[in-house]
mmCIF file of C-alpha atoms in Angstrom:
data_model
loop_
_atom_site.group_PDB
_atom_site.id
_atom_site.type_symbol
_atom_site.label_atom_id
_atom_site.label_comp_id
_atom_site.label_asym_id
_atom_site.label_seq_id
_atom_site.Cartn_x
_atom_site.Cartn_y
_atom_site.Cartn_z
ATOM 1 C CA HIS R 588 216.798 20.366 59.680
ATOM 2 C CA GLN R 589 218.470 23.552 59.019
ATOM 3 C CA CYS R 590 216.617 23.451 55.197
ATOM 4 C CA ASP R 591 213.400 24.911 58.319
ATOM 5 C CA GLN R 592 215.123 27.599 58.691
ATOM 6 C CA THR R 593 215.083 30.429 56.402
ATOM 7 C CA GLU R 594 217.228 34.169 56.696
ATOM 8 C CA HIS R 595 215.442 37.509 56.346
ATOM 9 C CA ASN R 596 216.345 38.993 53.064
ATOM 10 C CA PHE R 597 216.794 42.986 54.003
ATOM 11 C CA VAL R 598 217.706 43.191 49.868
ATOM 12 C CA ALA R 599 214.989 41.864 48.826
ATOM 13 C CA ASP R 600 212.358 43.387 50.862
ATOM 14 C CA ALA R 601 214.345 46.602 50.204
ATOM 15 C CA PHE R 602 213.957 45.706 46.321
ATOM 16 C CA ASN R 603 209.895 44.886 46.469
ATOM 17 C CA TRP R 604 209.671 48.548 48.430
ATOM 18 C CA GLU R 605 211.209 50.259 45.912
ATOM 19 C CA GLN R 606 208.747 48.678 42.864
ATOM 20 C CA CYS R 607 205.857 48.856 45.570
ATOM 21 C CA MET R 608 206.842 53.072 45.749
ATOM 22 C CA LYS R 609 207.882 53.428 41.661
ATOM 23 C CA LYS R 610 203.961 51.560 41.156
ATOM 24 C CA GLU R 611 202.660 54.397 43.680
ATOM 25 C CA ARG R 612 203.815 57.280 41.197
ATOM 26 C CA GLU R 613 202.894 55.666 38.328
ATOM 27 C CA ALA R 614 199.457 55.363 39.914
ATOM 28 C CA ALA R 615 199.296 58.771 40.291
ATOM 29 C CA ARG R 616 200.695 60.271 37.152
ATOM 30 C CA ALA R 617 198.107 57.860 34.868
ATOM 31 C CA TRP R 618 195.279 58.591 37.361
ATOM 32 C CA SER R 619 196.276 63.236 36.748
ATOM 33 C CA GLU R 620 196.263 62.401 33.328
ATOM 34 C CA ASN R 621 193.164 60.378 32.642
ATOM 35 C CA TRP R 622 191.730 62.097 35.119
ATOM 36 C CA GLY R 623 193.153 65.455 36.338
ATOM 37 C CA GLU R 624 190.983 66.816 33.541
ATOM 38 C CA VAL R 625 187.673 65.915 35.587
ATOM 39 C CA PHE R 626 187.850 66.852 38.944
ATOM 40 C CA ALA R 627 190.522 69.954 38.373
ATOM 41 C CA PRO R 628 190.178 71.824 34.308
ATOM 42 C CA ASN R 629 192.127 74.448 35.981
ATOM 43 C CA HIS R 630 195.068 73.015 37.253
ATOM 44 C CA PRO R 631 197.750 73.714 35.259
ATOM 45 C CA LYS R 632 198.962 70.714 32.408
ATOM 46 C CA THR R 633 202.620 70.891 31.990
ATOM 47 C CA TYR R 634 205.370 70.660 34.719
ATOM 48 C CA SER R 635 206.077 74.569 32.774
ATOM 49 C CA GLU R 636 202.688 75.932 33.751
ATOM 50 C CA LYS R 637 202.798 73.713 37.314
ATOM 51 C CA ILE R 638 206.160 75.479 38.012
ATOM 52 C CA GLU R 639 205.173 79.092 36.795
ATOM 53 C CA LYS R 640 201.358 78.333 39.421
ATOM 54 C CA LEU R 641 204.001 77.620 42.142
ATOM 55 C CA LYS R 642 206.479 80.598 41.719
ATOM 56 C CA GLU R 643 203.210 82.909 41.936
ATOM 57 C CA GLU R 644 201.981 81.067 45.226
ATOM 58 C CA MET R 645 205.603 81.341 46.323
ATOM 59 C CA GLU R 646 205.380 84.791 45.708
ATOM 60 C CA LYS R 647 202.415 85.166 47.841
ATOM 61 C CA LEU R 648 203.731 83.705 51.346
ATOM 62 C CA PRO R 649 205.581 86.133 53.491
ATOM 63 C CA VAL R 650 209.350 86.552 53.602
ATOM 64 C CA GLN R 651 209.951 84.613 57.251
ATOM 65 C CA ALA R 652 207.761 81.487 55.573
ATOM 66 C CA MET R 653 211.183 81.578 52.974
ATOM 67 C CA MET R 654 213.710 81.614 55.510
ATOM 68 C CA SER R 655 215.742 78.798 57.161
ATOM 69 C CA ASN R 656 216.357 78.487 60.507
ATOM 70 C CA SER R 657 219.621 79.968 60.586
ATOM 71 C CA GLN R 658 218.340 82.892 58.947
ATOM 72 C CA MET R 659 215.945 83.688 61.340
ATOM 73 C CA SER R 660 215.945 85.859 63.690
ATOM 74 C CA TYR R 661 214.122 85.339 66.829
ATOM 75 C CA THR R 662 213.227 87.749 70.272
ATOM 76 C CA PRO R 663 214.843 87.809 73.872
ATOM 77 C CA VAL R 664 212.897 84.871 76.488
ATOM 78 C CA VAL R 665 212.709 87.428 79.044
ATOM 79 C CA PRO R 666 212.485 84.816 81.906
ATOM 80 C CA TYR R 667 208.789 85.173 84.535
ATOM 81 C CA LYS R 668 210.904 86.644 87.124
ATOM 82 C CA GLU R 669 210.721 89.955 84.967
ATOM 83 C CA TYR R 670 207.563 90.522 85.422
ATOM 84 C CA GLY R 671 207.727 90.728 88.971
ATOM 85 C CA LYS R 672 204.759 87.435 89.070
ATOM 86 C CA ASN R 673 205.872 84.013 90.477
ATOM 87 C CA TYR R 674 204.147 81.640 88.629
ATOM 88 C CA LYS R 675 205.367 78.528 90.181
ATOM 89 C CA ARG R 676 202.898 75.917 91.112
ATOM 90 C CA LYS R 677 199.854 76.485 93.595
ATOM 91 C CA SER R 678 199.647 73.455 95.700
ATOM 92 C CA HIS R 679 195.953 72.193 97.028
ATOM 93 C CA CYS R 680 197.428 73.527 100.636
ATOM 94 C CA GLU R 681 197.474 77.068 99.448
ATOM 95 C CA ASP R 682 194.646 79.825 99.685
ATOM 96 C CA GLU R 683 194.164 81.877 97.215
#
C-alpha cells in the first residue's frame, strides 16, 4: 500500500534542528544568569562589560592574530637542494 510509505520531511527536520539550537542557546543564557555568579564571580555581567573585557584581551594579542591571510606576508620557502643536502628517503639496502 502507498499508505505504508512515508516520505522524509527535510523541512520538518530543519525546523526541529532550529528549535533544538534555540533551546540550547536559551538554556546557556539562563544558566549563566542563574549560576554564573557562583562559578565566575569576576566575570562581566552585562554586554557592555563583556565587550570591554574582550577589547582588553584583544589588545594583548599579537598583531598577526588580527590579520587575515590576505594581509599576512609569508617568508619565501627555500628548496632543500639549496642547502646542499639530499633529503631523499634512504632505501633499506643503503649503508648509512
